[in-house]
Amino acid sequence: MMWAEEVISNGIIPWLTPLGVYIHIPFCQHHCHYCDFAVTVGQDDLISAYLDALTIEITKLGRITPVQTIFIGGGTPSYLPPKELERLLRVINHWLPAPEGVPREFSIEATPESLTLEKIDMLYQQGVTRISLGVQTFNEKFLPVLDRIHRPNHIFPVLEQLRRYPLQISLDLMFGLPGQTTADWEKDLHQALQQGTHHLSTYGLTYEKGTPLWKKWKKGDVIACSEEEELEMYKQAILILQSANWDHYEISNFAKGNTRCRHNELYWANYAYYGFGVGAASYVEGNRQMNKRNSADYIQTIMSGDSAIFQSEKLSDYDRAWETIAIQLRRCEGINAITFAHQTGFSLAELIGKVLESLEKLNLVQVTDQKIALTEQGKPLADSIIAQIMKEQKEKY
Ligand code: SF4
């Protein structure tokens, strides 16, 4: 991530001082049955008070704070009524402007059915540079399987409108859906390539415990894709996107040309960031903090002058080093040994040299003097490889 390295050379330490901000908008029109995010449905009467509380939380920074990346996630930020959306963007632009002479990446998540032309135009006028659209699949058959409320007739017109603006378009796509074949998935990927997309995030469907989808799966009402099918689909995505010269830069993320999501690159480097809103996490000066997850509670707490943080943890340097390994290994460029030592104060070889040897023999990681990275064979097994490496931490101490 060259841009952050330039920051280091300017004297800012990006793992301590946030370069980016995450802002959470919890409201959704409907609660999709696979989703376990902090969402608020059927309480639109809270929107205005929520934005009041969010503004107070941001202003608690105490000063105008220039940042290089902003990510408004949800929930469904594009579900906000136009007036409220504009209010939010104005607050952000006032308190969190671009640093002088530095372009600011400004992303917002949206759903196809809620993103109107009026909102697109406003987002663009207010400095948004990147739209992350939750398409999930272009296939009419699988959108109801996911319990999504949009349909292809929402997706295509909104993409057509987005292409009229100089905005980066990122799509979320899901694979491993019940009943989905590799041919269906291949079709989704090609559709995405044909739609002027700049960036793709591809995720396998997970059955999160307690969600309605998980309950249906447990009862046998939904038949999940096999692990083999899911693995095949993941490999298919890599093959198709790399053949189209896309940059596979994180386990699940692909970019066309120079369109990596810089904000997410901060997370994957284990760098610092601010987080505002219900359920938002922040990581500042080595402190991890988490806000309350209930919107009404969040609003009430902030309005009564208290902090919405309900969990706070200061990581030891040692734990931070291990966490950095687990996070940075998800990047296709892997972990740079010199930067790692500078960032954590630990030597990569000393911490994980032994486990790397065995993983290297299995051709799951590639190890050089400068870096370690997952091989093509290792990428689909990233979670279990990282779990194996992290086991070393427990065994060592
Ligand atoms: S729109 Fe997104 S955030 Fe909202 S319920 Fe559906 S999956 Fe969850």
CSV table of C-alpha atoms in Angstrom, one decimal, residues 97-315:
chain,number,residue,atom,x,y,z
A,97,PRO,CA,-12.3,17.2,5.2
A,98,ALA,CA,-9.6,16.0,2.8
A,99,PRO,CA,-6.1,16.9,3.9
A,100,GLU,CA,-4.8,19.8,1.9
A,101,GLY,CA,-3.5,18.7,-1.5
A,102,VAL,CA,-4.4,15.0,-0.9
A,103,PRO,CA,-7.3,13.3,-2.6
A,104,ARG,CA,-9.8,11.8,-0.2
A,105,GLU,CA,-11.4,8.4,-0.9
A,106,PHE,CA,-15.0,8.7,0.1
A,107,SER,CA,-17.0,5.4,-0.1
A,108,ILE,CA,-20.6,4.7,0.7
A,109,GLU,CA,-22.5,1.5,0.7
A,110,ALA,CA,-25.8,1.4,-1.1
A,111,THR,CA,-28.5,-1.1,-2.2
A,112,PRO,CA,-29.9,-1.1,-5.7
A,113,GLU,CA,-33.5,-0.4,-4.7
A,114,SER,CA,-32.7,2.6,-2.5
A,115,LEU,CA,-30.2,4.5,-4.6
A,116,THR,CA,-32.2,7.0,-6.7
A,117,LEU,CA,-30.8,9.4,-9.3
A,118,GLU,CA,-31.4,12.3,-6.9
A,119,LYS,CA,-29.2,10.6,-4.2
A,120,ILE,CA,-26.5,9.6,-6.7
A,121,ASP,CA,-26.2,13.2,-7.8
A,122,MET,CA,-26.1,14.5,-4.3
A,123,LEU,CA,-23.4,12.0,-3.3
A,124,TYR,CA,-21.3,13.1,-6.2
A,125,GLN,CA,-21.8,16.8,-5.5
A,126,GLN,CA,-20.8,16.2,-1.8
A,127,GLY,CA,-17.5,14.6,-2.7
A,128,VAL,CA,-18.3,10.9,-2.6
A,129,THR,CA,-15.9,9.1,-4.9
A,130,ARG,CA,-16.8,5.4,-4.6
A,131,ILE,CA,-20.1,3.5,-4.4
A,132,SER,CA,-20.2,0.0,-2.9
A,133,LEU,CA,-23.4,-1.6,-4.3
A,134,GLY,CA,-24.8,-4.6,-2.6
A,135,VAL,CA,-25.8,-6.5,-5.7
A,136,GLN,CA,-25.0,-10.0,-4.3
A,137,THR,CA,-26.2,-11.7,-7.5
A,138,PHE,CA,-27.7,-10.6,-10.8
A,139,ASN,CA,-29.7,-13.8,-11.0
A,140,GLU,CA,-33.5,-13.3,-10.5
A,141,LYS,CA,-33.8,-16.8,-9.0
A,142,PHE,CA,-31.3,-16.3,-6.2
A,143,LEU,CA,-32.2,-12.9,-4.9
A,144,PRO,CA,-35.3,-14.3,-3.1
A,145,VAL,CA,-33.2,-17.2,-1.9
A,146,LEU,CA,-31.1,-14.5,-0.1
A,147,ASP,CA,-34.3,-12.7,1.0
A,148,ARG,CA,-33.1,-9.5,-0.7
A,149,ILE,CA,-35.8,-7.1,-1.7
A,150,HIS,CA,-34.1,-5.8,-4.9
A,151,ARG,CA,-34.4,-7.5,-8.3
A,152,PRO,CA,-32.4,-7.3,-11.5
A,153,ASN,CA,-34.7,-4.5,-12.7
A,154,HIS,CA,-33.3,-2.4,-9.8
A,155,ILE,CA,-29.7,-3.3,-10.5
A,156,PHE,CA,-29.3,-2.5,-14.2
A,157,PRO,CA,-30.9,1.0,-14.2
A,158,VAL,CA,-28.9,2.1,-11.1
A,159,LEU,CA,-25.6,0.9,-12.7
A,160,GLU,CA,-26.5,2.8,-15.8
A,161,GLN,CA,-27.0,5.9,-13.8
A,162,LEU,CA,-23.8,5.4,-11.8
A,163,ARG,CA,-21.8,5.1,-15.0
A,164,ARG,CA,-22.7,8.6,-16.0
A,165,TYR,CA,-20.7,9.9,-13.0
A,166,PRO,CA,-16.9,9.7,-12.5
A,167,LEU,CA,-17.5,7.5,-9.5
A,168,GLN,CA,-15.7,4.2,-8.8
A,169,ILE,CA,-18.3,1.4,-8.7
A,170,SER,CA,-17.7,-1.5,-6.4
A,171,LEU,CA,-20.0,-4.5,-6.3
A,172,ASP,CA,-20.5,-7.1,-3.6
A,173,LEU,CA,-21.2,-10.5,-5.0
A,174,MET,CA,-22.0,-13.7,-3.1
A,175,PHE,CA,-21.3,-17.3,-4.1
A,176,GLY,CA,-22.1,-20.7,-2.6
A,177,LEU,CA,-25.8,-19.8,-2.6
A,178,PRO,CA,-28.3,-22.7,-2.1
A,179,GLY,CA,-28.9,-24.3,-5.5
A,180,GLN,CA,-26.3,-22.1,-7.3
A,181,THR,CA,-24.1,-23.9,-9.8
A,182,THR,CA,-20.6,-22.9,-11.0
A,183,ALA,CA,-22.2,-21.9,-14.3
A,184,ASP,CA,-24.6,-19.5,-12.4
A,185,TRP,CA,-21.6,-18.0,-10.6
A,186,GLU,CA,-19.6,-17.6,-13.8
A,187,LYS,CA,-22.5,-15.8,-15.3
A,188,ASP,CA,-22.7,-13.4,-12.3
A,189,LEU,CA,-18.9,-12.6,-12.6
A,190,HIS,CA,-19.2,-11.9,-16.4
A,191,GLN,CA,-22.2,-9.7,-15.8
A,192,ALA,CA,-20.2,-7.7,-13.3
A,193,LEU,CA,-17.3,-7.3,-15.8
A,194,GLN,CA,-19.7,-6.1,-18.5
A,195,GLN,CA,-21.3,-3.5,-16.2
A,196,GLY,CA,-18.4,-1.0,-16.0
A,197,THR,CA,-17.5,-2.2,-12.5
A,198,HIS,CA,-14.1,-1.1,-11.1
A,199,HIS,CA,-14.0,-3.3,-8.0
A,200,LEU,CA,-15.5,-6.5,-6.7
A,201,SER,CA,-15.8,-8.0,-3.3
A,202,THR,CA,-16.8,-11.6,-3.4
A,203,TYR,CA,-17.9,-13.6,-0.4
A,204,GLY,CA,-19.2,-17.1,0.2
A,205,LEU,CA,-22.6,-17.2,1.9
A,206,THR,CA,-22.2,-17.9,5.6
A,207,TYR,CA,-24.8,-19.3,7.9
A,208,GLU,CA,-24.5,-17.1,10.9
A,209,LYS,CA,-25.8,-18.7,14.1
A,210,GLY,CA,-29.2,-17.5,15.2
A,211,THR,CA,-30.2,-15.9,11.8
A,212,PRO,CA,-33.4,-17.0,10.2
A,213,LEU,CA,-31.4,-18.6,7.4
A,214,TRP,CA,-29.3,-20.6,9.8
A,215,LYS,CA,-32.5,-21.8,11.5
A,216,LYS,CA,-33.9,-22.9,8.1
A,217,TRP,CA,-30.6,-24.6,7.3
A,218,LYS,CA,-30.6,-26.5,10.6
A,219,LYS,CA,-34.2,-27.6,10.0
A,220,GLY,CA,-33.2,-28.9,6.5
A,221,ASP,CA,-35.4,-26.4,4.7
A,222,VAL,CA,-32.3,-25.0,3.0
A,223,ILE,CA,-29.5,-27.1,1.5
A,224,ALA,CA,-26.1,-25.4,1.6
A,225,CYS,CA,-23.6,-25.7,-1.2
A,226,SER,CA,-20.8,-28.2,-0.4
A,227,GLU,CA,-17.4,-27.0,0.6
A,228,GLU,CA,-16.0,-28.4,-2.6
A,229,GLU,CA,-18.5,-26.4,-4.7
A,230,GLU,CA,-17.7,-23.3,-2.8
A,231,LEU,CA,-14.0,-23.8,-3.2
A,232,GLU,CA,-14.5,-24.3,-7.0
A,233,MET,CA,-16.5,-21.0,-7.2
A,234,TYR,CA,-13.8,-19.1,-5.3
A,235,LYS,CA,-11.1,-20.5,-7.7
A,236,GLN,CA,-13.4,-19.6,-10.6
A,237,ALA,CA,-13.5,-16.0,-9.5
A,238,ILE,CA,-9.7,-15.8,-9.3
A,239,LEU,CA,-9.3,-17.3,-12.7
A,240,ILE,CA,-11.9,-15.2,-14.5
A,241,LEU,CA,-10.9,-11.9,-12.9
A,242,GLN,CA,-7.2,-12.4,-13.2
A,243,SER,CA,-7.7,-13.4,-16.9
A,244,ALA,CA,-9.4,-10.0,-17.3
A,245,ASN,CA,-6.2,-8.4,-15.7
A,246,TRP,CA,-7.9,-7.5,-12.5
A,247,ASP,CA,-5.7,-7.1,-9.4
A,248,HIS,CA,-6.5,-9.8,-6.8
A,249,TYR,CA,-5.2,-7.8,-3.8
A,250,GLU,CA,-7.0,-9.3,-0.8
A,251,ILE,CA,-8.4,-12.8,-0.3
A,252,SER,CA,-12.0,-11.7,-1.3
A,253,ASN,CA,-11.3,-8.4,-3.2
A,254,PHE,CA,-10.4,-7.6,-6.7
A,255,ALA,CA,-9.7,-4.2,-8.4
A,256,LYS,CA,-9.5,-3.1,-12.0
A,257,GLY,CA,-6.5,-0.9,-12.5
A,258,ASN,CA,-5.7,1.5,-9.7
A,259,THR,CA,-9.0,1.1,-7.8
A,260,ARG,CA,-8.2,-0.8,-4.6
A,261,CYS,CA,-10.3,0.3,-1.7
A,262,ARG,CA,-7.8,2.4,0.3
A,263,HIS,CA,-10.0,2.5,3.3
A,264,ASN,CA,-10.1,-1.3,3.6
A,265,GLU,CA,-6.4,-1.4,2.9
A,266,LEU,CA,-6.0,0.5,6.2
A,267,TYR,CA,-7.8,-2.4,8.0
A,268,TRP,CA,-5.8,-5.1,6.2
A,269,ALA,CA,-2.6,-3.3,7.3
A,270,ASN,CA,-3.8,-3.2,10.9
A,271,TYR,CA,-3.5,0.5,10.8
A,272,ALA,CA,-5.5,3.0,13.0
A,273,TYR,CA,-9.0,4.3,12.1
A,274,TYR,CA,-11.8,6.2,13.8
A,275,GLY,CA,-15.3,4.6,14.0
A,276,PHE,CA,-18.5,6.5,14.7
A,277,GLY,CA,-22.1,5.3,15.1
A,278,VAL,CA,-23.9,2.3,16.5
A,279,GLY,CA,-21.8,-0.8,16.7
A,280,ALA,CA,-18.8,1.0,15.1
A,281,ALA,CA,-15.3,0.0,16.1
A,282,SER,CA,-12.3,2.3,16.3
A,283,TYR,CA,-8.6,1.6,16.7
A,284,VAL,CA,-6.6,4.6,17.9
A,285,GLU,CA,-3.2,4.7,19.5
A,286,GLY,CA,-3.4,0.9,19.9
A,287,ASN,CA,-6.8,1.1,21.7
A,288,ARG,CA,-9.6,-1.0,20.3
A,289,GLN,CA,-13.0,0.3,21.2
A,290,MET,CA,-16.5,-0.7,20.3
A,291,ASN,CA,-19.8,1.3,20.5
A,292,LYS,CA,-23.1,0.0,21.8
A,293,ARG,CA,-25.0,-2.1,19.2
A,294,ASN,CA,-28.6,-0.9,19.9
A,295,SER,CA,-29.6,2.3,18.1
A,296,ALA,CA,-32.1,3.6,20.7
A,297,ASP,CA,-29.5,3.0,23.4
A,298,TYR,CA,-26.7,4.6,21.4
A,299,ILE,CA,-28.9,7.7,20.8
A,300,GLN,CA,-29.9,8.0,24.5
A,301,THR,CA,-26.4,7.5,25.8
A,302,ILE,CA,-24.9,10.2,23.5
A,303,MET,CA,-27.8,12.6,24.2
A,304,SER,CA,-27.3,12.3,27.9
A,305,GLY,CA,-23.7,13.4,27.4
A,306,ASP,CA,-22.0,9.9,27.9
A,307,SER,CA,-19.8,8.0,25.7
A,308,ALA,CA,-21.3,5.2,23.5
A,309,ILE,CA,-18.2,3.0,23.9
A,310,PHE,CA,-19.1,-0.2,25.8
A,311,GLN,CA,-15.9,-2.2,25.2
A,312,SER,CA,-12.3,-1.0,25.2
A,313,GLU,CA,-9.1,-2.9,25.0
A,314,LYS,CA,-5.4,-1.8,24.9
A,315,LEU,CA,-3.5,-4.5,23.1
